Amino acid sequence: MREPVVSVVVPTRDRPERLERLLISLAAQSLGGEAFEIVVVDEASGPATAAVLDRHATGTGTGAGAGAGGHDDAPRAAATAAAGSAPSVRVLRHPVALGPGAARNAGWRRARAALVAFTDDDCRAHPDWLRAGVEAHRGDPGAIVQGRTEPDPGELPAGLLSRTVRIERLGPQYETCNIFYPRALLERLGGFDEGFGLRPGGEDTDLAWRALESGARAVHAPGALVYHAVERLGIGGRLREATRWTATVRIFAEHPGTRAMLTRRVFWNVWHYLLVRSLLALALPPAPRRVLITRHAIALRRRAREAGAGPWAIPFLVLCDAIELGALIRGGLRYRTLVL
């Protein structure tokens, strides 16, 4: 029985409709189902996700992850896929959610291929995704391969209360919605650091920078295209999203090279820089204070307009920036580094 060329690892939790779209897109890969396998790690999802996985799975396993005594029916999965051109789909089930780092570790450790492709359950793959990623890997076998990610065109436009991902060049965050790692590199590094917790918080960026600092290379494969969902968060969801960045500050403490992605090597983005500048301007005389705050307000109005919102959105944007700033300050105190 031939080993797969690439293993696709997908962590999932309670996104049944999106997961189904992803699995359908993977089944349509031009690489051919006999050349790859899919390993889905279910993070204690509900019945709707279980039903999707039952429809697609050729093998299942249970347990807390790799090395935890969980059952994995890899031989049956491979034999089932070998009977036709469909890829093998294996499911590992975690009875409790352990977080994205732990889920991905469980997946790649059960994978059979020498190349591991990571994507997420809120994505769908272009038919040539795996083919392009494998070709880039063959051109530089020891390197990390980062693909191109675009907002799903069927879900645009992305508005003020939406979240999506766009990756058009190599790095610096190396998001696991679309990235390929040689298994040998994952083994050498020990995989993802599971200490980042239950929410996505930079474990993918940390892994890539540990790899680069150890001498690994990274290449960009624009033909390896994934479409990322445009998720409508709502007001409450957008505010909750702003609280998630505390653990991410750890990356900047442990990998100084990542500061190149910050505005002025300190600020999370230009909006935080403008907010802090406006706050500091309150201590200035009236004329310079008015100039700096007015510039901030003009920039915010342009930001709201580009998101399809009116001036009413400006206070909401400032509130989101302030919440993010607070989360980063908490992280800075925890990890003893300055990120604003």
Short mmCIF file of C-alpha atoms in Angstrom, two decimals:
data_model
loop_
_atom_site.label_atom_id
_atom_site.label_comp_id
_atom_site.label_asym_id
_atom_site.label_seq_id
_atom_site.Cartn_x
_atom_site.Cartn_y
_atom_site.Cartn_z
CA MET A 1 0.00 0.00 0.00
CA ARG A 2 1.50 3.35 -1.09
CA GLU A 3 2.02 6.03 1.55
CA PRO A 4 0.34 9.39 0.87
CA VAL A 5 2.44 12.26 -0.44
CA VAL A 6 0.84 14.79 1.90
CA SER A 7 -1.41 14.65 4.97
CA VAL A 8 -3.96 17.43 5.50
CA VAL A 9 -4.61 18.21 9.18
CA VAL A 10 -7.79 20.07 10.13
CA PRO A 11 -8.81 20.97 13.70
CA THR A 12 -12.53 21.58 14.05
CA ARG A 13 -15.05 22.69 16.62
CA ASP A 14 -18.75 23.27 15.95
CA ARG A 15 -18.60 24.62 12.41
CA PRO A 16 -20.44 21.80 10.64
CA GLU A 17 -21.53 23.67 7.50
CA ARG A 18 -18.10 25.18 6.92
CA LEU A 19 -16.37 21.90 7.68
CA GLU A 20 -18.51 20.16 5.07
CA ARG A 21 -17.55 22.76 2.46
CA LEU A 22 -13.88 22.24 3.28
CA LEU A 23 -14.11 18.45 3.01
CA ILE A 24 -15.92 18.71 -0.33
CA SER A 25 -13.20 21.04 -1.64
CA LEU A 26 -10.51 18.60 -0.50
CA ALA A 27 -12.24 15.71 -2.23
CA ALA A 28 -12.04 17.74 -5.47
CA GLN A 29 -8.27 18.25 -5.38
CA SER A 30 -6.46 17.84 -8.69
CA LEU A 31 -3.63 16.03 -6.89
CA GLY A 32 -5.78 12.89 -6.75
CA GLY A 33 -7.24 11.23 -3.67
CA GLU A 34 -4.73 8.39 -3.64
CA ALA A 35 -1.88 10.90 -3.09
CA PHE A 36 -3.13 12.43 0.17
CA GLU A 37 -5.04 11.77 3.35
CA ILE A 38 -7.14 13.99 5.59
CA VAL A 39 -6.90 13.93 9.38
CA VAL A 40 -9.68 15.84 11.16
CA VAL A 41 -9.27 16.48 14.88
CA ASP A 42 -12.67 17.14 16.46
CA GLU A 43 -12.44 19.35 19.54
CA ALA A 44 -15.51 18.11 21.46
CA SER A 45 -18.01 19.34 18.87
CA GLY A 46 -21.75 18.77 19.02
CA PRO A 47 -23.97 16.35 17.08
CA ALA A 48 -24.12 18.42 13.88
CA THR A 49 -20.35 18.24 13.42
CA ALA A 50 -20.38 14.54 14.30
CA ALA A 51 -22.94 13.94 11.54
CA VAL A 52 -20.74 15.69 8.97
CA LEU A 53 -17.72 13.67 10.03
CA ASP A 54 -19.68 10.42 9.96
CA ARG A 55 -20.65 11.12 6.34
CA HIS A 56 -17.07 11.72 5.24
CA ALA A 57 -14.93 9.59 7.54
CA THR A 58 -13.23 6.39 6.44
CA GLY A 59 -11.66 5.88 9.88
CA THR A 60 -12.17 7.26 13.39
CA GLY A 61 -10.31 7.44 16.63
CA THR A 62 -10.96 8.70 20.15
CA GLY A 63 -8.77 9.96 22.91
CA ALA A 64 -7.07 13.05 24.25
CA GLY A 65 -4.57 13.13 21.42
CA ALA A 66 -1.35 11.52 20.30
CA GLY A 67 0.22 9.37 22.92
CA ALA A 68 -2.84 9.47 25.14
CA GLY A 69 -4.06 5.98 24.46
CA GLY A 70 -6.60 7.03 21.85
CA HIS A 71 -7.82 4.61 19.18
CA ASP A 72 -7.05 5.31 15.52
CA ASP A 73 -8.28 3.18 12.64
CA ALA A 74 -5.56 4.16 10.14
CA PRO A 75 -5.28 0.78 8.37
CA ARG A 76 -9.02 0.63 7.64
CA ALA A 77 -9.02 4.27 6.50
CA ALA A 78 -6.18 3.66 4.06
CA ALA A 79 -7.75 0.46 2.73
CA THR A 80 -11.10 2.16 2.18
CA ALA A 81 -9.52 5.04 0.26
CA ALA A 82 -7.41 2.65 -1.80
CA ALA A 83 -10.59 1.08 -3.19
CA GLY A 84 -11.29 4.27 -5.16
CA SER A 85 -9.86 7.70 -5.89
CA ALA A 86 -11.26 9.39 -2.77
CA PRO A 87 -8.78 10.44 -0.09
CA SER A 88 -8.71 8.67 3.24
CA VAL A 89 -10.50 10.75 5.92
CA ARG A 90 -9.62 9.92 9.50
CA VAL A 91 -11.24 11.50 12.53
CA LEU A 92 -9.61 11.89 15.93
CA ARG A 93 -12.09 12.89 18.62
CA HIS A 94 -11.13 14.83 21.74
CA PRO A 95 -13.76 14.44 24.49
CA VAL A 96 -12.80 17.91 25.76
CA ALA A 97 -11.39 20.84 23.81
CA LEU A 98 -7.63 21.14 24.24
CA GLY A 99 -6.97 24.12 21.97
CA PRO A 100 -5.74 24.57 18.40
CA GLY A 101 -2.10 23.77 19.17
CA ALA A 102 -2.95 20.48 20.85
CA ALA A 103 -5.42 19.56 18.10
CA ARG A 104 -2.89 20.15 15.34
CA ASN A 105 -0.24 18.22 17.25
CA ALA A 106 -2.58 15.26 17.59
CA GLY A 107 -3.30 15.42 13.87
CA TRP A 108 0.20 15.58 12.47
CA ARG A 109 1.47 12.94 14.90
CA ARG A 110 -1.11 10.50 13.50
CA ALA A 111 -0.43 11.52 9.90
CA ARG A 112 1.33 9.09 7.56
CA ALA A 113 2.92 11.43 5.01
CA ALA A 114 6.32 13.13 5.12
CA LEU A 115 4.64 16.47 4.29
CA VAL A 116 1.87 17.92 6.45
CA ALA A 117 -0.55 20.57 5.18
CA PHE A 118 -2.52 22.58 7.71
CA THR A 119 -5.78 24.37 7.06
CA ASP A 120 -8.82 25.33 9.13
CA ASP A 121 -12.49 24.44 9.20
CA ASP A 122 -13.50 27.95 8.10
CA CYS A 123 -11.62 27.62 4.81
CA ARG A 124 -12.09 25.89 1.49
CA ALA A 125 -9.30 24.86 -0.85
CA HIS A 126 -8.84 25.71 -4.50
CA PRO A 127 -8.67 22.49 -6.57
CA ASP A 128 -4.93 22.99 -7.17
CA TRP A 129 -4.07 23.81 -3.54
CA LEU A 130 -2.33 20.56 -2.67
CA ARG A 131 -0.70 20.14 -6.07
CA ALA A 132 0.91 23.59 -5.85
CA GLY A 133 2.00 23.04 -2.25
CA VAL A 134 3.58 19.68 -3.04
CA GLU A 135 5.39 21.13 -6.06
CA ALA A 136 6.83 23.95 -3.93
CA HIS A 137 7.91 21.40 -1.33
CA ARG A 138 9.70 19.33 -3.96
CA GLY A 139 11.55 22.45 -5.07
CA ASP A 140 12.85 23.03 -1.52
CA PRO A 141 12.18 19.85 0.49
CA GLY A 142 13.24 21.12 3.92
CA ALA A 143 11.35 24.41 3.79
CA ILE A 144 8.07 25.62 5.21
CA VAL A 145 5.68 26.38 2.34
CA GLN A 146 3.16 29.16 2.87
CA GLY A 147 0.31 29.38 0.39
CA ARG A 148 -1.88 32.29 -0.67
CA THR A 149 -5.11 32.99 1.21
CA GLU A 150 -7.95 35.22 0.04
CA PRO A 151 -11.34 36.08 1.51
CA ASP A 152 -13.96 33.73 0.11
CA PRO A 153 -15.34 35.60 -2.94
CA GLY A 154 -18.77 34.10 -2.34
CA GLU A 155 -18.95 35.83 1.06
CA LEU A 156 -17.70 39.30 0.21
CA PRO A 157 -17.91 42.15 0.95
CA ALA A 158 -16.32 42.07 4.39
CA GLY A 159 -17.80 44.79 6.55
CA LEU A 160 -16.97 46.51 9.80
CA LEU A 161 -18.21 43.59 11.91
CA SER A 162 -16.58 40.86 9.82
CA ARG A 163 -13.41 38.83 10.20
CA THR A 164 -11.41 37.19 7.44
CA VAL A 165 -7.80 36.51 6.41
CA ARG A 166 -5.78 37.63 3.41
CA ILE A 167 -2.20 36.38 2.88
CA GLU A 168 -0.47 37.55 -0.29
CA ARG A 169 3.21 37.21 0.62
CA LEU A 170 5.55 35.18 2.78
CA GLY A 171 5.25 35.66 6.54
CA PRO A 172 5.53 37.16 8.99
CA GLN A 173 2.69 35.45 10.88
CA TYR A 174 2.74 32.11 9.01
CA GLU A 175 -0.92 31.36 9.67
CA THR A 176 -1.95 27.71 9.77
CA CYS A 177 -5.01 28.32 7.61
CA ASN A 178 -2.67 27.56 4.69
CA ILE A 179 0.80 26.22 5.38
CA PHE A 180 2.87 23.09 4.71
CA TYR A 181 5.52 21.66 7.05
CA PRO A 182 7.92 18.78 6.50
CA ARG A 183 7.07 16.21 9.14
CA ALA A 184 10.76 15.92 10.05
CA LEU A 185 10.80 19.62 10.93
CA LEU A 186 7.71 19.27 13.12
CA GLU A 187 9.33 16.35 14.92
CA ARG A 188 12.57 18.27 15.45
CA LEU A 189 10.72 21.25 16.93
CA GLY A 190 8.25 19.20 18.98
CA GLY A 191 5.28 20.66 17.12
CA PHE A 192 3.08 23.49 18.32
CA ASP A 193 3.48 24.93 21.78
CA GLU A 194 0.24 24.00 23.53
CA GLY A 195 0.75 26.64 26.23
CA PHE A 196 -1.00 29.31 24.17
CA GLY A 197 -4.32 27.96 25.45
CA LEU A 198 -7.78 27.24 24.10
CA ARG A 199 -8.15 30.29 21.87
CA PRO A 200 -6.00 30.84 18.77
CA GLY A 201 -3.29 33.12 20.09
CA GLY A 202 -0.16 32.87 17.98
CA GLU A 203 0.90 29.23 18.32
CA ASP A 204 1.26 29.08 14.53
CA THR A 205 3.51 32.15 14.41
CA ASP A 206 5.58 30.82 17.30
CA LEU A 207 6.17 27.50 15.54
CA ALA A 208 7.31 29.14 12.32
CA TRP A 209 9.69 31.51 14.06
CA ARG A 210 11.19 28.69 16.10
CA ALA A 211 11.75 26.90 12.81
CA LEU A 212 13.35 29.93 11.16
CA GLU A 213 15.55 30.61 14.17
CA SER A 214 16.74 27.00 14.04
CA GLY A 215 17.90 27.43 10.44
CA ALA A 216 14.83 26.31 8.48
CA ARG A 217 13.75 28.15 5.35
CA ALA A 218 10.34 29.35 4.25
CA VAL A 219 9.02 29.81 0.70
CA HIS A 220 5.84 31.27 -0.74
CA ALA A 221 3.62 29.28 -3.11
CA PRO A 222 1.02 31.67 -4.57
CA GLY A 223 -0.61 28.84 -6.51
CA ALA A 224 -1.48 27.02 -3.28
CA LEU A 225 -4.69 28.97 -2.79
CA VAL A 226 -7.15 28.71 0.07
CA TYR A 227 -10.32 30.77 0.48
CA HIS A 228 -10.99 31.94 4.03
CA ALA A 229 -14.51 32.50 5.31
CA VAL A 230 -15.80 36.01 5.90
CA GLU A 231 -17.34 35.59 9.32
CA ARG A 232 -20.01 38.03 10.47
CA LEU A 233 -19.26 38.60 14.15
CA GLY A 234 -21.88 41.12 15.16
CA ILE A 235 -21.19 43.86 17.69
CA GLY A 236 -20.75 41.51 20.65
CA GLY A 237 -18.56 39.13 18.69
CA ARG A 238 -16.34 41.96 17.43
CA LEU A 239 -15.85 43.22 20.99
CA ARG A 240 -15.02 39.71 22.22
CA GLU A 241 -12.57 39.32 19.35
CA ALA A 242 -10.73 42.40 20.62
CA THR A 243 -9.93 40.65 23.92
CA ARG A 244 -8.08 37.66 22.45
CA TRP A 245 -4.56 39.03 21.98
CA THR A 246 -3.11 38.80 25.50
CA ALA A 247 -1.30 35.48 24.94
CA THR A 248 -0.02 36.64 21.55
CA VAL A 249 2.32 39.14 23.22
CA ARG A 250 4.46 36.18 24.23
CA ILE A 251 5.60 35.86 20.60
CA PHE A 252 7.24 39.28 20.64
CA ALA A 253 8.97 38.53 23.94
CA GLU A 254 10.43 35.23 22.71
CA HIS A 255 11.09 36.07 19.05
CA PRO A 256 12.47 39.63 18.73
CA GLY A 257 12.47 39.37 14.93
CA THR A 258 8.67 39.42 14.95
CA ARG A 259 8.73 43.08 16.01
CA ALA A 260 9.29 43.95 12.37
CA MET A 261 5.57 43.32 11.84
CA LEU A 262 4.62 45.97 14.43
CA THR A 263 4.10 49.65 13.67
CA ARG A 264 7.25 51.40 14.91
CA ARG A 265 8.23 48.02 16.42
CA VAL A 266 5.88 48.65 19.36
CA PHE A 267 2.30 49.12 18.16
CA TRP A 268 0.01 46.25 17.10
CA ASN A 269 -1.19 48.35 14.17
CA VAL A 270 -1.35 51.93 13.04
CA TRP A 271 -4.72 52.41 14.78
CA HIS A 272 -3.22 51.68 18.17
CA TYR A 273 -0.42 54.12 17.40
CA LEU A 274 -2.92 56.85 16.53
CA LEU A 275 -5.01 56.13 19.63
CA VAL A 276 -2.02 56.31 21.98
CA ARG A 277 -0.83 59.47 20.25
CA SER A 278 -4.25 61.08 20.74
CA LEU A 279 -4.29 60.10 24.41
CA LEU A 280 -0.84 61.59 24.93
CA ALA A 281 -1.95 64.70 23.05
CA LEU A 282 -4.41 65.45 25.85
CA ALA A 283 -1.43 66.65 27.88
CA LEU A 284 -0.31 69.09 25.15
CA PRO A 285 -1.28 72.73 24.65
CA PRO A 286 -4.57 73.30 22.77
CA ALA A 287 -3.14 73.89 19.27
CA PRO A 288 -1.02 70.73 18.87
CA ARG A 289 -3.63 68.72 20.77
CA ARG A 290 -6.31 69.77 18.32
CA VAL A 291 -4.12 68.93 15.31
CA LEU A 292 -3.24 65.40 16.48
CA ILE A 293 -6.76 64.48 17.57
CA THR A 294 -8.23 65.85 14.33
CA ARG A 295 -5.81 63.77 12.27
CA HIS A 296 -6.87 60.69 14.21
CA ALA A 297 -10.55 61.49 13.65
CA ILE A 298 -10.03 61.96 9.90
CA ALA A 299 -8.22 58.62 9.66
CA LEU A 300 -11.00 56.91 11.61
CA ARG A 301 -13.65 58.36 9.33
CA ARG A 302 -11.78 57.03 6.31
CA ARG A 303 -11.46 53.64 8.02
CA ALA A 304 -15.20 53.51 8.69
CA ARG A 305 -16.02 54.55 5.12
CA GLU A 306 -13.75 51.84 3.66
CA ALA A 307 -15.62 49.29 5.80
CA GLY A 308 -18.95 50.50 4.40
CA ALA A 309 -20.00 52.27 7.61
CA GLY A 310 -20.84 55.87 8.44
CA PRO A 311 -19.45 58.26 11.07
CA TRP A 312 -21.54 56.46 13.72
CA ALA A 313 -18.93 53.67 13.60
CA ILE A 314 -16.06 55.87 14.79
CA PRO A 315 -16.78 55.52 18.55
CA PHE A 316 -17.16 51.76 18.09
CA LEU A 317 -13.81 51.53 16.31
CA VAL A 318 -12.13 53.49 19.10
CA LEU A 319 -13.73 51.19 21.68
CA CYS A 320 -12.43 48.09 19.86
CA ASP A 321 -8.95 49.60 19.62
CA ALA A 322 -9.01 50.44 23.33
CA ILE A 323 -10.07 46.90 24.29
CA GLU A 324 -7.30 45.45 22.11
CA LEU A 325 -4.84 47.85 23.68
CA GLY A 326 -5.90 46.71 27.15
CA ALA A 327 -5.44 43.05 26.19
CA LEU A 328 -1.96 43.79 24.88
CA ILE A 329 -1.00 45.73 28.00
CA ARG A 330 -2.05 42.73 30.11
CA GLY A 331 0.09 40.55 27.91
CA GLY A 332 3.00 42.95 28.20
CA LEU A 333 2.84 42.80 31.98
CA ARG A 334 2.62 39.01 31.91
CA TYR A 335 5.51 38.49 29.49
CA ARG A 336 7.57 41.57 30.44
CA THR A 337 7.67 43.16 27.04
CA LEU A 338 6.14 46.27 25.49
CA VAL A 339 3.48 45.81 22.81
CA LEU A 340 0.69 48.37 22.46
#
